[in-house]
Short mmCIF file of C-alpha atoms and ligand atoms in Angstrom, two decimals:
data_model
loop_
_atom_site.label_atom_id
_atom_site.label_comp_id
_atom_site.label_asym_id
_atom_site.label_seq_id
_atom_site.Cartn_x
_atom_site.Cartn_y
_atom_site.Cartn_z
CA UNK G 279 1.97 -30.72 -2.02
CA UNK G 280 1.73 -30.23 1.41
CA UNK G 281 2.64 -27.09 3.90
CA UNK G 282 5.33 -28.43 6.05
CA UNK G 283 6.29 -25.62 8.53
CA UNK G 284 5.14 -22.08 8.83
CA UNK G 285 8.17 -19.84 10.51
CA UNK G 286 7.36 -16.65 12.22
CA UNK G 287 10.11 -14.04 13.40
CA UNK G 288 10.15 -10.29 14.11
CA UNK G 289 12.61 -7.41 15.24
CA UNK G 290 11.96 -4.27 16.67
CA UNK G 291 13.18 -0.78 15.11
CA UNK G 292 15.38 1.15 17.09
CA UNK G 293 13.61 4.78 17.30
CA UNK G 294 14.24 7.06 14.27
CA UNK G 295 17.06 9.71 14.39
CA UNK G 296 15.18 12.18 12.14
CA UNK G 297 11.63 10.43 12.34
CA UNK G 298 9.47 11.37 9.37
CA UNK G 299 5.80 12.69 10.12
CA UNK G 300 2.35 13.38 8.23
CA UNK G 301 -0.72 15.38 9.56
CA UNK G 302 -1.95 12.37 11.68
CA UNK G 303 1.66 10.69 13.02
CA UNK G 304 4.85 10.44 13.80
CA UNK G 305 6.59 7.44 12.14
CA UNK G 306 9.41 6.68 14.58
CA UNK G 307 9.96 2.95 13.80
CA UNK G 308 8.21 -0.01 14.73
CA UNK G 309 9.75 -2.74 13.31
CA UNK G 310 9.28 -6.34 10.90
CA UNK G 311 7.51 -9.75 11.14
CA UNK G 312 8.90 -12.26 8.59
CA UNK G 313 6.74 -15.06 7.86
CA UNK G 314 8.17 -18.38 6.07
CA UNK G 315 6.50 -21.37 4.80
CA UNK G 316 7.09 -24.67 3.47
CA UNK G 317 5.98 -27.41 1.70
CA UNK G 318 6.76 -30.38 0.51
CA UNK G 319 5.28 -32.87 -2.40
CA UNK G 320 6.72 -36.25 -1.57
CA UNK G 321 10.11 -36.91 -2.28
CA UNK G 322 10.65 -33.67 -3.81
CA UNK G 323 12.64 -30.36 -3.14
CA UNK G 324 11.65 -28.53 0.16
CA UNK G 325 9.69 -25.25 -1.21
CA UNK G 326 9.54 -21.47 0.45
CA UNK G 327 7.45 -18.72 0.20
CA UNK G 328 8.12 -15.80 2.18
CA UNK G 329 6.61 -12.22 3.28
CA UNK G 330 7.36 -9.46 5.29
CA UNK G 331 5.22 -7.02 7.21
CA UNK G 332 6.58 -3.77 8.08
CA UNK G 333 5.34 -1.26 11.07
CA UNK G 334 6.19 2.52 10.53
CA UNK G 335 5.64 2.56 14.56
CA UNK G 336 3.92 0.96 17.35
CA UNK G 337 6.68 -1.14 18.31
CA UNK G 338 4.80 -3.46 20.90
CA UNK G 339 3.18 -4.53 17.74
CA UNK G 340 5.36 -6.59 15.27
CA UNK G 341 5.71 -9.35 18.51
CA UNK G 342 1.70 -8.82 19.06
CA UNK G 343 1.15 -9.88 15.21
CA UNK G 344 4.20 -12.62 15.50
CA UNK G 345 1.98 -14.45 18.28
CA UNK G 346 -1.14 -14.04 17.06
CA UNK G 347 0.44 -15.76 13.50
CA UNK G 348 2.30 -18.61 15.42
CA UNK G 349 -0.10 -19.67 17.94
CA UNK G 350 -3.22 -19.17 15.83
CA UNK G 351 -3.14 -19.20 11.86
CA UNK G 352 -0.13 -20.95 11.57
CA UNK G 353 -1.48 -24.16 12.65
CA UNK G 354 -4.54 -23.67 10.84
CA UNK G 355 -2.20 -23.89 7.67
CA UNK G 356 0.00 -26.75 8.31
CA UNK G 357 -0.77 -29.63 6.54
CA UNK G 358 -2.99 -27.43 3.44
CA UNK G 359 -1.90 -27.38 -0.02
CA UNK G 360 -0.42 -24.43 -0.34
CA UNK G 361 -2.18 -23.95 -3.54
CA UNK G 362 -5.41 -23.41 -2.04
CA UNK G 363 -4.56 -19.76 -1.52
CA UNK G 364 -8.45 -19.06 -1.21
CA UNK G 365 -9.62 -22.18 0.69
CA UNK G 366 -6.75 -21.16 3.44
CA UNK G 367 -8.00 -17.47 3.31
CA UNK G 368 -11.49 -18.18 3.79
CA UNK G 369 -10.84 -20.96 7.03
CA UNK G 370 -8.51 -18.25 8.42
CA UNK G 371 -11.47 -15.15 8.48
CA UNK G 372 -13.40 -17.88 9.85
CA UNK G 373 -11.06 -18.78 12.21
CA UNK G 374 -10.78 -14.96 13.78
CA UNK G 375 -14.46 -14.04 13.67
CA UNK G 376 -14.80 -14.49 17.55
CA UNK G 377 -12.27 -11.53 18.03
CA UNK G 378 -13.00 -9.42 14.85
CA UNK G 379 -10.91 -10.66 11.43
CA UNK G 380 -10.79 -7.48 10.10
CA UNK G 381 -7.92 -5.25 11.91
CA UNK G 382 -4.81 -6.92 13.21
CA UNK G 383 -6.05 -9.98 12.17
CA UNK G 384 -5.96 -9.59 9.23
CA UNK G 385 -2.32 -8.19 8.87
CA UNK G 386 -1.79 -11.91 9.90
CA UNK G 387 -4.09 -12.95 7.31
CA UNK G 388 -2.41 -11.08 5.05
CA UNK G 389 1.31 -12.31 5.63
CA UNK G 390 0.30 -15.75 5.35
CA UNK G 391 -1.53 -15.20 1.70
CA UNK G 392 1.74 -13.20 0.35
CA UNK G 393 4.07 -16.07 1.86
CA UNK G 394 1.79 -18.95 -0.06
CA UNK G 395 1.48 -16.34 -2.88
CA UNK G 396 5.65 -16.38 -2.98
CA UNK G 397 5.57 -19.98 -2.62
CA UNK G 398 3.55 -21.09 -5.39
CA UNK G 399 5.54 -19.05 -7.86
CA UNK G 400 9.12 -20.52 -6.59
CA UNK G 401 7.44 -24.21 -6.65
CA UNK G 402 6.25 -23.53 -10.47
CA UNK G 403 9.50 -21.09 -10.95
CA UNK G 404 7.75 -18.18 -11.89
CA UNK G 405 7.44 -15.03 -10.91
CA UNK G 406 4.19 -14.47 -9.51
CA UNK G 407 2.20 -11.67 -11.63
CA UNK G 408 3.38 -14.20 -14.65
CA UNK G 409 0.54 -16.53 -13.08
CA UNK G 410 -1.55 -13.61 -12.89
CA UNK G 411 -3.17 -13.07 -16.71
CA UNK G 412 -0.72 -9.81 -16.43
CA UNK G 413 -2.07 -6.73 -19.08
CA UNK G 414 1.41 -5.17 -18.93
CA UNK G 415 5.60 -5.77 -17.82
CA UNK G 416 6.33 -2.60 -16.54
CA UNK G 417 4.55 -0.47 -14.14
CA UNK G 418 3.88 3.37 -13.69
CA UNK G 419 5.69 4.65 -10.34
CA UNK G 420 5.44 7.79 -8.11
CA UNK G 421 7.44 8.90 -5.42
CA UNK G 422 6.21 9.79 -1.84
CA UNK G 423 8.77 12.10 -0.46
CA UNK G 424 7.28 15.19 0.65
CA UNK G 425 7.08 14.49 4.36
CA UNK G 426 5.42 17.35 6.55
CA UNK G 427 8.68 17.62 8.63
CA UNK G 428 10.60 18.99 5.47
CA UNK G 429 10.24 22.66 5.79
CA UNK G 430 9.58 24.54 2.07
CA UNK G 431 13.23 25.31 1.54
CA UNK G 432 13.92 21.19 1.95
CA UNK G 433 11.08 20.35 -0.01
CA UNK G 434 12.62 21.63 -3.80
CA UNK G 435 15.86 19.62 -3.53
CA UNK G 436 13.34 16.44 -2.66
CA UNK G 437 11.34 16.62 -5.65
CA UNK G 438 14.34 17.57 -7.41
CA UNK G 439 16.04 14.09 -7.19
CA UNK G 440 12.63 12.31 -7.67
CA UNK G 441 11.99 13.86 -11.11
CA UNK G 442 16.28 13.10 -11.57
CA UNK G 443 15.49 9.62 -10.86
CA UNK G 444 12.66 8.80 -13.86
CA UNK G 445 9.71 9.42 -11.73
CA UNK G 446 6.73 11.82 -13.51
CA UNK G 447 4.78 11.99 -10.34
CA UNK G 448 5.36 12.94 -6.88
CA UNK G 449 3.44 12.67 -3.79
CA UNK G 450 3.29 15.14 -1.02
CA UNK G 451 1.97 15.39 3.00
CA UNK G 452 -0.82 18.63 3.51
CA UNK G 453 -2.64 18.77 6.47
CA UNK G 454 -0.31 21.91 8.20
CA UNK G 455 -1.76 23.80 10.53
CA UNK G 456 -3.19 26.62 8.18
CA UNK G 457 -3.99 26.36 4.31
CA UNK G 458 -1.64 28.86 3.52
CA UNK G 459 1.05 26.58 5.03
CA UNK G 460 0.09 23.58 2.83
CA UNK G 461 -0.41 26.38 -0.35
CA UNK G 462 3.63 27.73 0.34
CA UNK G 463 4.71 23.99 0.20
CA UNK G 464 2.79 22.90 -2.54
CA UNK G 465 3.94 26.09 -4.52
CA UNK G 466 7.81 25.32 -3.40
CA UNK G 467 7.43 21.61 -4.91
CA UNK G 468 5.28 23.04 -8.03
CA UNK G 469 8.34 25.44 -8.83
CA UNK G 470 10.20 22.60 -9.25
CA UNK G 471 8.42 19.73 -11.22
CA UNK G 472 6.36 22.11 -13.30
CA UNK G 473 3.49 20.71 -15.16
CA UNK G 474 5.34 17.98 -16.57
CA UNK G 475 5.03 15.48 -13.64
CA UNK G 476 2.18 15.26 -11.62
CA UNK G 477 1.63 16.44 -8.11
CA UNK G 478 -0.78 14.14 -5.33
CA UNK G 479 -1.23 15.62 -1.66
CA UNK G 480 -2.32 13.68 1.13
CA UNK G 481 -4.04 14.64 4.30
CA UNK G 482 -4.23 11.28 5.88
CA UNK G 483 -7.66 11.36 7.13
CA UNK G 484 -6.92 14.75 9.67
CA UNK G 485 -10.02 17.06 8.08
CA UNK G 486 -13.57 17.00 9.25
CA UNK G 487 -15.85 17.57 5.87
CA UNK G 488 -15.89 21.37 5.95
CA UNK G 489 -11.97 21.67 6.22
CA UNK G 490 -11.21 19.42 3.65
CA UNK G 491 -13.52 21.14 1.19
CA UNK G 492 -12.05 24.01 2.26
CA UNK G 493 -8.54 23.23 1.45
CA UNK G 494 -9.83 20.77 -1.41
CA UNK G 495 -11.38 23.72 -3.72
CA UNK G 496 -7.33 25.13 -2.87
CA UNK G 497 -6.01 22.37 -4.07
CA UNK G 498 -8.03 21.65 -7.17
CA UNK G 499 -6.87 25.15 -8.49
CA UNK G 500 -3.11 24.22 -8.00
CA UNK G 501 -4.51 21.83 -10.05
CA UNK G 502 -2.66 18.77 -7.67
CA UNK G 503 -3.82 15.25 -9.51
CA UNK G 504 -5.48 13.45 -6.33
CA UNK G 505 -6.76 14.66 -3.03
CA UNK G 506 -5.81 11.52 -0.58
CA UNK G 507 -7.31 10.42 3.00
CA UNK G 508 -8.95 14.29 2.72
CA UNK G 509 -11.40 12.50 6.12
CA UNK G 510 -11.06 10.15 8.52
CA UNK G 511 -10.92 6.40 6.51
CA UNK G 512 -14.17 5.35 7.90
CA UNK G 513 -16.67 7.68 7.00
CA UNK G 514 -17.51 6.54 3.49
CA UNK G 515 -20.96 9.08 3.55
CA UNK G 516 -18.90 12.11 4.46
CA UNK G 517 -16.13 10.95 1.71
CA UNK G 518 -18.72 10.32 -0.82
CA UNK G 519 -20.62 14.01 -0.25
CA UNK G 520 -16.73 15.18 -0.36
CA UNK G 521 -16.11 13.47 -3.89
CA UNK G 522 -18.88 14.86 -4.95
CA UNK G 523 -18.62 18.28 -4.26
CA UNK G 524 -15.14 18.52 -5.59
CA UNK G 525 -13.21 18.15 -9.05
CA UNK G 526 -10.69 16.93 -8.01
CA UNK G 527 -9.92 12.94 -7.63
CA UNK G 528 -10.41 11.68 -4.15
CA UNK G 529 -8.36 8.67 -3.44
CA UNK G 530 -8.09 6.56 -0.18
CA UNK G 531 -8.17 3.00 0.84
CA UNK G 532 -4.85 2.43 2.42
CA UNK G 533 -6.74 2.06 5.85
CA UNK G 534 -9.99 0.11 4.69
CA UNK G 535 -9.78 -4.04 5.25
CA UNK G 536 -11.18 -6.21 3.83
CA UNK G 537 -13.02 -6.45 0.22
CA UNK G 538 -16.61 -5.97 1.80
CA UNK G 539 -15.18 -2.42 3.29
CA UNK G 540 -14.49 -1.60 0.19
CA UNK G 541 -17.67 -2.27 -1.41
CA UNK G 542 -19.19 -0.02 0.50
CA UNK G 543 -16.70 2.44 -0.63
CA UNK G 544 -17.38 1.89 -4.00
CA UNK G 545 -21.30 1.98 -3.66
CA UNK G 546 -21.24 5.61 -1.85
CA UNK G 547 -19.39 6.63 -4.63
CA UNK G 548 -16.51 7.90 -1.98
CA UNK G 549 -13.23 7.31 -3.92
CA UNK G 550 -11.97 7.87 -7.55
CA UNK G 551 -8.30 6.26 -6.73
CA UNK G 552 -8.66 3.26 -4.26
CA UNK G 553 -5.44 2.74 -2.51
CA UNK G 554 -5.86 -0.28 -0.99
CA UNK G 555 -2.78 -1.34 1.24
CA UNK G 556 -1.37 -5.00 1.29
CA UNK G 557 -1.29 -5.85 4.76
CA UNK G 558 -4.63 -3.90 6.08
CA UNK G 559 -6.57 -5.07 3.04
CA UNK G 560 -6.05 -8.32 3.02
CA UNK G 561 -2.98 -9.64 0.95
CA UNK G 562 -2.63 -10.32 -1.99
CA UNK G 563 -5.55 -12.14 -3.14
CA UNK G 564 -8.14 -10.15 -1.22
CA UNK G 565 -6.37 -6.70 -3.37
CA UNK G 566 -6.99 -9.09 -6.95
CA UNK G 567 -10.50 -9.06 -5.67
CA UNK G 568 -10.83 -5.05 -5.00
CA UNK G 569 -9.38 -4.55 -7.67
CA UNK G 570 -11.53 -6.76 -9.71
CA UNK G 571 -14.66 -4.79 -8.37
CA UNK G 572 -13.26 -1.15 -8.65
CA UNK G 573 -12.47 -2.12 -12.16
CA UNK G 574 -16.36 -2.61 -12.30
CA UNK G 575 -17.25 0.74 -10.75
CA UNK G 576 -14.95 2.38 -13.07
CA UNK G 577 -12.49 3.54 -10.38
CA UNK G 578 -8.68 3.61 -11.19
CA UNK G 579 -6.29 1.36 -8.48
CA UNK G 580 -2.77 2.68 -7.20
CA UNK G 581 -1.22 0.60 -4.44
CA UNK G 582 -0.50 2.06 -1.21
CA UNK G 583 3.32 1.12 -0.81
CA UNK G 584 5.08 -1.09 -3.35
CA UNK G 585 7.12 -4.82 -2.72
CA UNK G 586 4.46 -7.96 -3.75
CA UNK G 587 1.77 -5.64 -5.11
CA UNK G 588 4.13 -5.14 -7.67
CA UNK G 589 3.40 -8.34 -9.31
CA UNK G 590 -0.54 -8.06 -8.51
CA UNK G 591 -0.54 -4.38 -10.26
CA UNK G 592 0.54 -6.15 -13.53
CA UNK G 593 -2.56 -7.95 -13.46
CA UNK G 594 -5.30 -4.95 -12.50
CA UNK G 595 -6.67 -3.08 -15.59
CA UNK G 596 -7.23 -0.49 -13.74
CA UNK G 597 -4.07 0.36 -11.88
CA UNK G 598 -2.44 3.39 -12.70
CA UNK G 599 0.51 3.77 -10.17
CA UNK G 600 2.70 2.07 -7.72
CA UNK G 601 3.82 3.98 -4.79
CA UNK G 602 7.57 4.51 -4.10
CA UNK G 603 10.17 5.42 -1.99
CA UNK G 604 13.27 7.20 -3.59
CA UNK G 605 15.24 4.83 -5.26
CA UNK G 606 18.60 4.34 -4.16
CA UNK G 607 21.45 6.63 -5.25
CA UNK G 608 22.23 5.57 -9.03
CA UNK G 609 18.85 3.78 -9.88
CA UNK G 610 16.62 5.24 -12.18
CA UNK G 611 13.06 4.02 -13.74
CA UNK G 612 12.70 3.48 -17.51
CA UNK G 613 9.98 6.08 -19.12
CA UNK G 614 8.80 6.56 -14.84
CA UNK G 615 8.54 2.64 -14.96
CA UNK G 616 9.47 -0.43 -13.18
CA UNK G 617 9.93 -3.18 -15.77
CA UNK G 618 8.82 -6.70 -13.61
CA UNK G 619 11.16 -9.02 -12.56
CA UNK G 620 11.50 -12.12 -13.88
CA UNK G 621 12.78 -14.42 -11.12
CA UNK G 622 10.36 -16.40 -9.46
CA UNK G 623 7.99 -15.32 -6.02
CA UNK G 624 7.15 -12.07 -5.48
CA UNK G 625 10.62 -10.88 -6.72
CA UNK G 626 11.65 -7.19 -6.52
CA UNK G 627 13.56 -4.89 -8.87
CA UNK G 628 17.13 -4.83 -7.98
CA UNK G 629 17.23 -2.27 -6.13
CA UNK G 630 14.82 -3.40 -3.97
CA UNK G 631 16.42 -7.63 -3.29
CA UNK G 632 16.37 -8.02 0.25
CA UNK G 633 15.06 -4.84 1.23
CA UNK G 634 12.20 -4.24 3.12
CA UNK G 635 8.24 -4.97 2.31
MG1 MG H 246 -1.45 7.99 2.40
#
């Protein structure tokens, strides 16, 4: 089998009525680059694989990453067997050394491994974590909904329809301008969920290492389940003095690239929930791989975002969540699980068929 064509398109999000924002940003809307290959073995069926890379914002970006896939990796691909997910990886990083492969490089990287990921399942009509060795069919779910534009009063009636929906965890922003801010909200959400689901706050990466111990011993006694992005992504020493001077788990990951990055993360001892995210780490099989090692180190895996990893947390040991959106009005997990599809690719529950990455 042979890769035929590799299609790249990409749109551009209007900006946000009601933009949602964390500690660090302001996610006004960015937009999509859809990447499509296919191959062909002889006289045979035309095959497709497919991904889709979303931008939260930026919006000069999604026809920035289009170009760089079209006029650079794409041809490197033509002509491969798409089954050589690994050998097309590795020519790729090779291919982007001279202007850095980790970065925005490797969100092209990345598209291109989900789309050959998604192809070889519809060419051997299965769905993709059923290639994978899986250790379960369903998969633990929690839902991020506590953006820091909410106020407290807006909060409740958020984590109200996430626990009506199935899910047993919820996931909320801190990082407001003083701890007693971020203590009110948690509260508000707390008086809601109780201690029957479980409560994660992240800071994405806003903290310098005093603050965030600071606010971490706070958080730790409202006894919140993870401490995310508490520093700046980068700073592995400062994260790893953090982890250990705290209880509670640290998790981050989501803006690390590449399966060397995280290595280092895992040596300094810097994260207890590595939240690695599809399209910044790598794809999909760069994520088996971290996941592979954390699973060494002992450190638990929950996906930052959902859509393909899916399928790839079915096959981790270690994984312990998926992240989520709300569902949409009349869905609801089973037991605070997704059950895996079984049509082939990187399918996607039903609420989620033709939706966004
Ligand atoms: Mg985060």
């Amino acid at each position: 089998m042979k890769v035929t064509k590799v299609e790249v398109t990409y749109d551009v999000a209007p900006p946000r009525e009601r933009p949602n924002r964390d500690a660090l940003q302001v996610l006004d809307g960015g937009g999509t680059v859809k990447v499509r290959i296919e191959a062909k073995d002889g006289l045979a069926d035309i095959v497709a694989g497919t991904s889709s890379t979303g931008f939260g914002r930026l919006r000069g970006a999604p026809g920035a990453l289009a170009k760089l896939i079209e006029d650079e990796l794409a041809p490197e691909v033509v002509g491969k067997d798409p089954f050589l997910i690994r050998g097309i990886r590795d020519a790729l990083w090779r291919l982007t050394d001279y202007h850095g492969s980790t970065g925005f490089s490797l969100l092209g990287i990345s598209a291109i491994d989900i789309a050959l990921w998604d192809l070889v399942g519809h060419a051997l009509k299965q769905p993709v974590w059923r290639l994978l060795g899986p250790v379960r069919d369903r998969m633990p779910a929690y839902a991020m909904v506590g953006w820091l534009n909410f106020s407290v009063e807006e909060l409740k009636p958020i984590a109200e329809k996430a626990a009506a929906q199935g899910f047993k965890g919820v996931k909320m922003k801190v990082g407001a301008p003083t701890l007693e801010e971020d203590v009110q909200r948690i509260e508000a959400i707390k008086s809601i969920i109780g201690t029957e689901m479980r409560l994660m706050v992240d800071a994405n990466q806003v903290f310098d290492l005093p603050e965030a111990l600071r606010r971490g011993r706070v958080y730790q006694e409202l006894d919140c389940f993870w401490f995310e992005e508490p520093l700046r992504a980068d700073n592995h020493t400062h994260l790893a003095e953090l982890a250990r001077a705290l209880d509670i788990r640290i998790a981050t990951g989501e803006n690390d690239f590449g399966k060397r990055q995280f290595r280092d993360l895992f040596e300094r001892g810097g994260v207890d929930v590595v939240q690695p995210d599809l399209r910044r780490a790598g794809g999909a099989t760069e994520c088996l791989e971290i996941a592979a090692m954390a699973d060494a180190f002992d450190i638990a895996y929950a996906s930052h975002g959902g859509g393909a990893h899916l399928h790839l947390l079915a096959a981790m040991p270690n994984a312990i969540y998926m992240e989520s959106g709300y569902l949409p009005e009349g869905s609801t997990l089973e037991n605070g699980c997704i059950p895996l599809p079984e049509e082939p690719g990187f399918s996607q529950p039903p609420w989620r068929r033709g939706g966004r990455e």
